Short mmCIF file of C-alpha atoms and ligand atoms in Angstrom, two decimals:
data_model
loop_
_atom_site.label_atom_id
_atom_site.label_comp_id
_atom_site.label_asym_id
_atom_site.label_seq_id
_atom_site.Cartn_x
_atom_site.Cartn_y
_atom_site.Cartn_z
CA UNK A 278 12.06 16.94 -33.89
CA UNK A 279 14.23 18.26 -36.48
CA UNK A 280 17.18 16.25 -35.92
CA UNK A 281 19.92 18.63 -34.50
CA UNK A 282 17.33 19.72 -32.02
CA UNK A 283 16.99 16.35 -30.41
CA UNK A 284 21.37 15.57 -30.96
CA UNK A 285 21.47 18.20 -28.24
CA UNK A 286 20.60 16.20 -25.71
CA UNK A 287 20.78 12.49 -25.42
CA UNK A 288 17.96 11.64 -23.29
CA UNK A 289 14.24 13.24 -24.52
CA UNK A 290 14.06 14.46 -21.11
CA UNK A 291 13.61 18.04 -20.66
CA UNK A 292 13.77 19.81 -17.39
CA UNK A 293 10.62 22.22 -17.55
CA UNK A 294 11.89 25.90 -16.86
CA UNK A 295 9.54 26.93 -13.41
CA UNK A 296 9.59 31.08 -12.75
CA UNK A 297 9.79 31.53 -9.29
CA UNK A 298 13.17 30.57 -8.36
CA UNK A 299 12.36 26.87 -8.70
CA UNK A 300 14.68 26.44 -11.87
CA UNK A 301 17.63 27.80 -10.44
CA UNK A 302 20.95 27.34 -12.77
CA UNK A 303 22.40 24.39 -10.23
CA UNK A 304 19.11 22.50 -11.61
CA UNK A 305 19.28 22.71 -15.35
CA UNK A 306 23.27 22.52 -15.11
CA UNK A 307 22.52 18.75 -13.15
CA UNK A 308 20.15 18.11 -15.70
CA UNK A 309 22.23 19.02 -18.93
CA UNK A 310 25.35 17.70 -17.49
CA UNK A 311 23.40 14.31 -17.16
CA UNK A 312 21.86 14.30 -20.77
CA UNK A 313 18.40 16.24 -19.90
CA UNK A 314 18.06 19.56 -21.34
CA UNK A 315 17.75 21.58 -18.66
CA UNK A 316 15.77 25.50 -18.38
CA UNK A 317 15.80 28.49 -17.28
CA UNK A 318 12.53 30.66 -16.16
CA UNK A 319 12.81 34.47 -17.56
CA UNK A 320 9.74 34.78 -16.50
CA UNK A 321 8.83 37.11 -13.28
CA UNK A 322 12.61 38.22 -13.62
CA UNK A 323 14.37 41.13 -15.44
CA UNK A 324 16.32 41.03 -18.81
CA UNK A 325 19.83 41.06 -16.46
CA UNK A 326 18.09 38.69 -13.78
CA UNK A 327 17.91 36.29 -16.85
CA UNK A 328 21.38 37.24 -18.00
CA UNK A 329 22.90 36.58 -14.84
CA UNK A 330 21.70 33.60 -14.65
CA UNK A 331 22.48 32.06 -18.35
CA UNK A 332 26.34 33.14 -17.32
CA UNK A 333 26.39 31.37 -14.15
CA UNK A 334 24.12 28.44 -15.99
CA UNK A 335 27.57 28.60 -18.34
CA UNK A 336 29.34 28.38 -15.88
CA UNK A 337 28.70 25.16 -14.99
CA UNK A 338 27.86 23.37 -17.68
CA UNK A 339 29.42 23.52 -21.54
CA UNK A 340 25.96 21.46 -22.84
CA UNK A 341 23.07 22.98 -24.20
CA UNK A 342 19.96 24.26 -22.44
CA UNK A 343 17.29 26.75 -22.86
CA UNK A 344 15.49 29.37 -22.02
CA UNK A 345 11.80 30.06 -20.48
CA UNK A 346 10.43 33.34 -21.44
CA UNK A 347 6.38 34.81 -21.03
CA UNK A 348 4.80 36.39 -24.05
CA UNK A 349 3.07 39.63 -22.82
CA UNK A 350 -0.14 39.57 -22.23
CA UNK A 351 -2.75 41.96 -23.95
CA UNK A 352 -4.95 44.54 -21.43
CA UNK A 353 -8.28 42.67 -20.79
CA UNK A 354 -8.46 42.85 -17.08
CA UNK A 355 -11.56 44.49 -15.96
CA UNK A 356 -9.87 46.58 -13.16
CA UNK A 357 -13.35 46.56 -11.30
CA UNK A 358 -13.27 43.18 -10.85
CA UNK A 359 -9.67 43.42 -9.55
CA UNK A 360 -10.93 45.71 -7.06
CA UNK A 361 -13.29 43.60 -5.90
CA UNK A 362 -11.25 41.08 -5.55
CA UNK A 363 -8.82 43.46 -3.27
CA UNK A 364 -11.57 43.89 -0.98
CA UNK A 365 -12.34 39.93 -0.70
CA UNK A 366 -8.16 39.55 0.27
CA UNK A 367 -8.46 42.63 2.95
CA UNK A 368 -8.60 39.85 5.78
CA UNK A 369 -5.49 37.81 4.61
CA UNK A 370 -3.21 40.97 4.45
CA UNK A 371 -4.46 41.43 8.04
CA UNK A 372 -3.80 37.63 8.92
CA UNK A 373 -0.12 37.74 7.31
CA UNK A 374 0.64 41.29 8.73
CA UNK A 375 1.31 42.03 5.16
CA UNK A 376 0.15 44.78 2.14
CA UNK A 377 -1.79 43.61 -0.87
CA UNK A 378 0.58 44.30 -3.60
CA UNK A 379 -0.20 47.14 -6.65
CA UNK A 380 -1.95 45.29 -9.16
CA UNK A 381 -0.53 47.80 -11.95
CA UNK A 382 2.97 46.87 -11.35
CA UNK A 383 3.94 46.18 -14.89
CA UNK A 384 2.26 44.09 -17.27
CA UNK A 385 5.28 42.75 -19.55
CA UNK A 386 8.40 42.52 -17.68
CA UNK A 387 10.89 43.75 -19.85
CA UNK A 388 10.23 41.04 -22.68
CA UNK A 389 11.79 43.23 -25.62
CA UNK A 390 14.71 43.48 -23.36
CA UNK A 391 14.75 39.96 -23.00
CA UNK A 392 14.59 39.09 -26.77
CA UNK A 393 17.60 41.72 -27.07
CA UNK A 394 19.87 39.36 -24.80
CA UNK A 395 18.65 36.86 -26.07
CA UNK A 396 19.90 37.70 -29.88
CA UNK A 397 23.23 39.49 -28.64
CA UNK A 398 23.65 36.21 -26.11
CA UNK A 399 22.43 33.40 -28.25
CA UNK A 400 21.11 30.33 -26.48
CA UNK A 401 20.42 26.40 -27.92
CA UNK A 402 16.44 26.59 -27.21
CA UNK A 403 14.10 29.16 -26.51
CA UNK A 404 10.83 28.61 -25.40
CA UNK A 405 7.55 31.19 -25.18
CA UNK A 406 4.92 30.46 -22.62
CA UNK A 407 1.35 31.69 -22.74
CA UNK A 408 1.41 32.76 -26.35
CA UNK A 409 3.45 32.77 -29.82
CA UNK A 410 5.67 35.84 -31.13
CA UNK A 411 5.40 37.03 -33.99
CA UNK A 412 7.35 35.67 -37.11
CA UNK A 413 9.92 38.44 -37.09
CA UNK A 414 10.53 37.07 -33.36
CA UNK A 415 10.96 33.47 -34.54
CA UNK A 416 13.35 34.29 -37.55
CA UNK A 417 15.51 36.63 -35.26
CA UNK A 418 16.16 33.79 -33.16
CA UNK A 419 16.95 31.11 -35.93
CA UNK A 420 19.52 33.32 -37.32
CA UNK A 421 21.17 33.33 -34.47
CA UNK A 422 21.50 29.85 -34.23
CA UNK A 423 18.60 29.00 -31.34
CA UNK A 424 15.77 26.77 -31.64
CA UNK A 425 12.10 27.88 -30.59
CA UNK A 426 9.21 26.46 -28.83
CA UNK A 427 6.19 27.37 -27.70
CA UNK A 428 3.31 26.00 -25.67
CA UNK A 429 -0.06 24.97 -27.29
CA UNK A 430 -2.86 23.28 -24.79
CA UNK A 431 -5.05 22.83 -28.02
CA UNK A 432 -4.48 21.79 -31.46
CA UNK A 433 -5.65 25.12 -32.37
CA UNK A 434 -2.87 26.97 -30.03
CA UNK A 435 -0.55 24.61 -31.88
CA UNK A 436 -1.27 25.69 -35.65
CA UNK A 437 -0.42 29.25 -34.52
CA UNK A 438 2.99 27.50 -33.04
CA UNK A 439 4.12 26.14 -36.36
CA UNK A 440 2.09 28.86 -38.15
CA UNK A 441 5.04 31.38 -36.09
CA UNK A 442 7.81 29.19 -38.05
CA UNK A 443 8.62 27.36 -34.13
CA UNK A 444 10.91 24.02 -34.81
CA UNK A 445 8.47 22.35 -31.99
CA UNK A 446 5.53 22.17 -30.00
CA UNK A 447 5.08 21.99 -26.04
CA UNK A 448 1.92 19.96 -25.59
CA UNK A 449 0.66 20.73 -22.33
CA UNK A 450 -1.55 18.73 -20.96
CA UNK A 451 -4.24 19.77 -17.92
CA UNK A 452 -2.58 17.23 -15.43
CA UNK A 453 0.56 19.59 -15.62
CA UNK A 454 1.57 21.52 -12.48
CA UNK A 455 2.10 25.96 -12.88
CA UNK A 456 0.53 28.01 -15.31
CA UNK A 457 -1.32 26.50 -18.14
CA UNK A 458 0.04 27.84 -21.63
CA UNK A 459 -2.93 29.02 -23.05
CA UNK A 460 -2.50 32.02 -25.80
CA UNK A 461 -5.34 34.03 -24.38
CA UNK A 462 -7.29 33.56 -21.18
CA UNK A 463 -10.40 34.92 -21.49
CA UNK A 464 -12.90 35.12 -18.30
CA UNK A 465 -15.37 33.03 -19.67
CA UNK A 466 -12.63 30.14 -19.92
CA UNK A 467 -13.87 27.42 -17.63
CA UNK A 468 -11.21 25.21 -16.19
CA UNK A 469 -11.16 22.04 -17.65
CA UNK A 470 -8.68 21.29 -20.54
CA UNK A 471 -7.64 18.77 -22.57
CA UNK A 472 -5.73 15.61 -20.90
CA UNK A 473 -1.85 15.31 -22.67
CA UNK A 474 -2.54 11.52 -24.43
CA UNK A 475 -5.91 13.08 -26.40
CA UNK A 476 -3.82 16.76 -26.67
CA UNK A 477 -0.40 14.65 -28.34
CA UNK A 478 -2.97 12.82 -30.59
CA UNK A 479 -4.72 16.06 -32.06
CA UNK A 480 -1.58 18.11 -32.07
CA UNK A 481 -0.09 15.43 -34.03
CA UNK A 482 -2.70 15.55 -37.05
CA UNK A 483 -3.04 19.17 -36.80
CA UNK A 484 0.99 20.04 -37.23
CA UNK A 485 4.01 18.22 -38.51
CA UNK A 486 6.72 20.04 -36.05
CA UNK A 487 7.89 17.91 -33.36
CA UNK A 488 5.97 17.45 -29.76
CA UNK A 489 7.11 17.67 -26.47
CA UNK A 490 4.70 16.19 -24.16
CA UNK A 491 3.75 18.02 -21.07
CA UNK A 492 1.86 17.30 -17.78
CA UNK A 493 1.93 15.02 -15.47
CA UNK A 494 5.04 12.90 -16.06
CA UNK A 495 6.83 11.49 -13.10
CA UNK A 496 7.90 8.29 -14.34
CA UNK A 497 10.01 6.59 -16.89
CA UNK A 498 6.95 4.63 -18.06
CA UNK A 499 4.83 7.89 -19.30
CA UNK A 500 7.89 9.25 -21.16
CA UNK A 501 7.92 5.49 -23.10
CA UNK A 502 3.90 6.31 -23.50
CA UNK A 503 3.89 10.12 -24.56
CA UNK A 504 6.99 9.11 -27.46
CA UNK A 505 4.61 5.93 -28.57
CA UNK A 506 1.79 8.15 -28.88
CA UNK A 507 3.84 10.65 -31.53
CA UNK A 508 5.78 12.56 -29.27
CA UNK A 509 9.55 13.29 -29.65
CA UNK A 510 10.91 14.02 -25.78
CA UNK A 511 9.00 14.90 -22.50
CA UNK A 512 8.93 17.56 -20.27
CA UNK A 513 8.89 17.42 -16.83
CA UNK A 514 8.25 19.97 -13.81
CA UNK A 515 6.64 18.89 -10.96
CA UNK A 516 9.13 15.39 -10.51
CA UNK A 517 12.15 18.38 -11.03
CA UNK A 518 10.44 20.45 -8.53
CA UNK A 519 11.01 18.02 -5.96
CA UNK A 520 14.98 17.19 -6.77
CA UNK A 521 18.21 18.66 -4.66
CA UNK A 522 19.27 21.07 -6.98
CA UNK A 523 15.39 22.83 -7.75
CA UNK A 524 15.19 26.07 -5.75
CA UNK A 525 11.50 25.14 -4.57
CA UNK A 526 10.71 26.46 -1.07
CA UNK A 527 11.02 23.26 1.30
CA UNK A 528 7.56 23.52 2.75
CA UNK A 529 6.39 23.74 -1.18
CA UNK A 530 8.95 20.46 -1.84
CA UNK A 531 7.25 18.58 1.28
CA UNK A 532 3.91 19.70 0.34
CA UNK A 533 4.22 17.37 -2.47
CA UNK A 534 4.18 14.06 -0.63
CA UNK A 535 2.37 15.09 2.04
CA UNK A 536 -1.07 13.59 3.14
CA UNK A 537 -2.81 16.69 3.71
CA UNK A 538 -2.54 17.66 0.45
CA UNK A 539 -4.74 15.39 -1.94
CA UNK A 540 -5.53 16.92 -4.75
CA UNK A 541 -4.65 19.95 -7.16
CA UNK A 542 -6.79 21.88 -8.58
CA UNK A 543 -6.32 24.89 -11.69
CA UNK A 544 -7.06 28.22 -9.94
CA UNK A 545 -6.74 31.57 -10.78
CA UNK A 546 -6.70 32.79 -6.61
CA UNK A 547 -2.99 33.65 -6.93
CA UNK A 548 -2.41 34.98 -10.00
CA UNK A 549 -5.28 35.53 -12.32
CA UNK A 550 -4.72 33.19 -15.10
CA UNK A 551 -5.36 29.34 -14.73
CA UNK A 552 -2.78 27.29 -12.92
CA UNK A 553 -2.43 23.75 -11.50
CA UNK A 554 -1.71 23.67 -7.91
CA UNK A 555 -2.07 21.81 -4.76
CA UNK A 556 -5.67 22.68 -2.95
CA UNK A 557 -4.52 24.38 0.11
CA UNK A 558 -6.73 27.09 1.99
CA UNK A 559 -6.09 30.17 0.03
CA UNK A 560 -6.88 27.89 -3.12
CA UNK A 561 -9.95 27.09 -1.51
CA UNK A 562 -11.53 30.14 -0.07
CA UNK A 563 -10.19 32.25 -2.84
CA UNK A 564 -9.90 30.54 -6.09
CA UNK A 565 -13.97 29.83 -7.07
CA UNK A 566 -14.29 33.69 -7.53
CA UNK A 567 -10.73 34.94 -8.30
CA UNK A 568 -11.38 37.10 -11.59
CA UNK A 569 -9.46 36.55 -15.18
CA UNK A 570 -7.18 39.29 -14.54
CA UNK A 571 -3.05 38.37 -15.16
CA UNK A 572 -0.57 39.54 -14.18
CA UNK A 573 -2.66 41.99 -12.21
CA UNK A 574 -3.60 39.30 -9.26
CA UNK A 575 -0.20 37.85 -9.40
CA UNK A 576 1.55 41.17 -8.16
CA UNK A 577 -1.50 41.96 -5.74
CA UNK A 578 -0.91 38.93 -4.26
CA UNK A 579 2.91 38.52 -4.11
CA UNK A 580 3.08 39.78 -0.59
CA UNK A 581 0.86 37.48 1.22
CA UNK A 582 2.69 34.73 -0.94
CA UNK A 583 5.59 35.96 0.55
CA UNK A 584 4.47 36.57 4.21
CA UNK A 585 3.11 33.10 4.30
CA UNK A 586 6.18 31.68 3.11
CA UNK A 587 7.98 33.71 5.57
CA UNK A 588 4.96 32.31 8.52
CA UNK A 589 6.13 28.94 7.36
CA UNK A 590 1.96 28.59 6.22
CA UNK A 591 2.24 26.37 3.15
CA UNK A 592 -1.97 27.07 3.80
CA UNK A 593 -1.20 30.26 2.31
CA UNK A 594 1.41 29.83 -0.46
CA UNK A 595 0.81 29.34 -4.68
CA UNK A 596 2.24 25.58 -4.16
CA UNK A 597 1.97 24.53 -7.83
CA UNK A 598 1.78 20.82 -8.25
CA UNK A 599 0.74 18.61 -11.22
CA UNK A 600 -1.63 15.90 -11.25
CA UNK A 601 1.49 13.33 -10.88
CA UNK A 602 2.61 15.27 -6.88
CA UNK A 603 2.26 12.00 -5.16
CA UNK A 604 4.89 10.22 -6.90
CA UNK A 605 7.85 12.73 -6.74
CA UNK A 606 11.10 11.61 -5.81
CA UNK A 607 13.43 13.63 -3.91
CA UNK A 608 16.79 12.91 -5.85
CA UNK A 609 19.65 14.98 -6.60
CA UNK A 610 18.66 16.08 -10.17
CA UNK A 611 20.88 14.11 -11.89
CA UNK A 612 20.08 10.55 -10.86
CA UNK A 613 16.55 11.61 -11.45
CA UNK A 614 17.58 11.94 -15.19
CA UNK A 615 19.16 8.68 -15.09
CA UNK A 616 16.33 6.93 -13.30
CA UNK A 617 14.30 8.43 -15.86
CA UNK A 618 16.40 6.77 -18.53
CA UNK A 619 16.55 3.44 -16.87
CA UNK A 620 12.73 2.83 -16.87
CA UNK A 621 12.35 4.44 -20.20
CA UNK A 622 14.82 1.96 -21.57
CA UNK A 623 12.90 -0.79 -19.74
CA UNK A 624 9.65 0.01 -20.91
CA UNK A 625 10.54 0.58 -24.24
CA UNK A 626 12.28 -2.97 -24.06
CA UNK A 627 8.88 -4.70 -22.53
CA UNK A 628 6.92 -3.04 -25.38
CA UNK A 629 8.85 -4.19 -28.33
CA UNK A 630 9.47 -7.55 -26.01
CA UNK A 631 6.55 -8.16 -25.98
CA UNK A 632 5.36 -7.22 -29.47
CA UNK A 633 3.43 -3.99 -28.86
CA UNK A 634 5.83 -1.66 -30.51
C1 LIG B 741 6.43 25.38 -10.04
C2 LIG B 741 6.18 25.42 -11.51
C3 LIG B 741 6.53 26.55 -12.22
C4 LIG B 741 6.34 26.60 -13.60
N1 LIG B 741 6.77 27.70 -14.30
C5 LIG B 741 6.77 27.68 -15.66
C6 LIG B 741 7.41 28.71 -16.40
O1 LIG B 741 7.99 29.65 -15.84
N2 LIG B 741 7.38 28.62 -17.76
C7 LIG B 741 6.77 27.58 -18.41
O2 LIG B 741 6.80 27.56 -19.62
N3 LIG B 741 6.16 26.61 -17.74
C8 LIG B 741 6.16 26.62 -16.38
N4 LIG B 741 5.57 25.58 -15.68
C9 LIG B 741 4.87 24.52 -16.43
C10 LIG B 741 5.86 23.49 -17.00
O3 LIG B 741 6.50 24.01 -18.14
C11 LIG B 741 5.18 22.18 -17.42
O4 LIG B 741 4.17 22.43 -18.36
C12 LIG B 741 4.59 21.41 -16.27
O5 LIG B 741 5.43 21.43 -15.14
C13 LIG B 741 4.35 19.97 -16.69
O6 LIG B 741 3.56 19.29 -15.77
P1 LIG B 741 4.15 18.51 -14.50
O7 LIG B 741 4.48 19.58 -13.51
O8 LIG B 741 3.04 17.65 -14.08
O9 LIG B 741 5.38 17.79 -14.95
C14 LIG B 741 5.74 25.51 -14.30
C15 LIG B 741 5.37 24.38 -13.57
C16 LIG B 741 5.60 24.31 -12.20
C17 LIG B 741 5.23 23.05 -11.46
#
């Protein structure tokens, strides 16, 4: 990482910014103030939802930290399929008492706006999710003084990242919990992906900008692993997700740890576009025909998210996970950072102990 990107925070722990009110400022302040660089999520939220939040996020914390924001995403839903897909979801608006949401609800949610207060409010770090901007975009933000990353889940996605001019790469594995970072989802897709120790080897011979390993990370151990294997921090959601300070609902927070849910699965039932989450009913019923269509499914289903929330049905609710959910920790935010630390410190110390690095 170019080196004033990584002097901004001590530890190469980043907090993963999660849209949804999971990555509420409390978290990434905890996180920053303990060496982490903690996130915001612009995502799902308005230019002055996001501006509220980096003044409070200032408020409570004088370190760095960044910012989360979704690259629009280009009209390729086929709205008959969306329709369909209505029809098939009739029942669980009955169940919940609730109204399937308008699938045309907006399609970009107010990124130029975002990008504005962004440049007039300059952050450390931005970072784009589910695509690149443009160079203009990139250069814009440097001369303002912020740093940009994007997401790549192939070494392909990750040429167009440094092709952009981005100081670093987000490897994101398939183990990782929410919305895969893929530049364009296309319906033919099929779910698999590429696991984050093979993904942090190819992105490393196909760029030379730094990597920050994503997916799957819970323990000290894996952040020792992903920096041996070419890596320059980690980035962590799901273990975050779990913490005092994240603004996960609590049945989504217990869901984690809890025997009934097993597995986790990528799905595109709640929101069109692939995303890791715990297998839960609606997952399961819904997710082996749920059409490529983002953000299109996300707002038609945002109600019965809600109303199942509300129910207290985690059966019902988009309870994104990553592969790691069993081994989350529920710590004020803080001393997860500094856990974190101590068994990176301890691996790294058996490793070169014992000769290996
Ligand atoms: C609840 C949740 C919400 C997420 N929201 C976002 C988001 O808004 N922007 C983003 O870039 N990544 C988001 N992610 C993905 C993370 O950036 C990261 O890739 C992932 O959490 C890493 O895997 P892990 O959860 O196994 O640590 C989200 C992940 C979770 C679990």
């Amino acid at each position: 990482m170019s080196s004033a990107l990584t002097d901004l925070f001590p530890h190469p722990i980043v907090q993963a910014p999660m849209a949804g009110g999971v990555s509420v400022p409390q978290l990434a302040a905890a996180v920053c103030e303990a060496g982490g660089l903690g996130f915001l999520a612009a995502g799902y939220k308005t230019a002055d939802g996001m501006y509220q939040e980096i003044k409070q996020l200032r408020s409570l914390t004088s370190r760095p930290f960044g910012v989360n924001v979704f690259m629009p995403q280009p009209e390729y839903a086929d709205p008959a399929a969306v329709d369909v897909y209505a029809h098939q979801l009739a029942g669980e608006a009955t169940w919940y008492e609730a109204e399937l949401g308008d699938p045309d609800s907006g399609r970009d949610d107010g990124f130029e706006a975002k990008l504005v207060v962004l440049r007039d409010n300059p952050v450390q770090v931005v970072s784009f999710h589910f695509g690149v901007p443009g160079r203009e975009v990139v250069d814009a933000l440097h001369r303002v003084g912020t740093f940009v990353l994007a997401a790549a889940t192939t070494p392909d996605e990750a040429r167009a990242v440094e092709r952009a001019g981005a100081d670093g790469v987000i490897a994101q594995g398939v183990e990782a919990g929410g919305h895969q970072g893929t530049h364009r989802d296309i319906p033919e897709t099929d779910r698999s992906g590429v696991g984050l120790l093979s993904l942090i080897a190819q992105v490393r011979e196909a760029v030379s900008i730094p990597i920050i390993a994503a997916g799957g990370i819970m323990r000290g151990g894996q952040i020792a692993g992903v920096l041996a294997a070419g890596a320059s921090a980690a980035q962590l959601g799901t273990a975050f997700l779990a913490t005092h300070e994240s603004g996960a609902n609590a049945l989504h927070k217990q869901a984690l740890t809890n025997p009934l849910f097993v597995r986790t699965e990528l799905t595109r039932a709640f929101s069109g576009r692939p995303a890791r989450g715990l297998v839960n009913r609606f997952l399961r019923e819904h997710g082996p025909y749920a059409p490529a269509a983002y953000p299109e499914i996300h707002h038609l289903t945002s109600p019965l998210r809600k109303a199942a929330a509300k129910a207290g049905d985690a059966q019902g609710m988009a309870l994104w996970a990553g592969q790691g959910h069993r081994m989350a920790r529920e710590l004020p935010a803080g001393q997860l950072v500094e856990v974190l630390a101590g068994e990176l410190a301890a691996a790294r110390a058996s490793l070169t102990g014992g000769g290996v690095l």
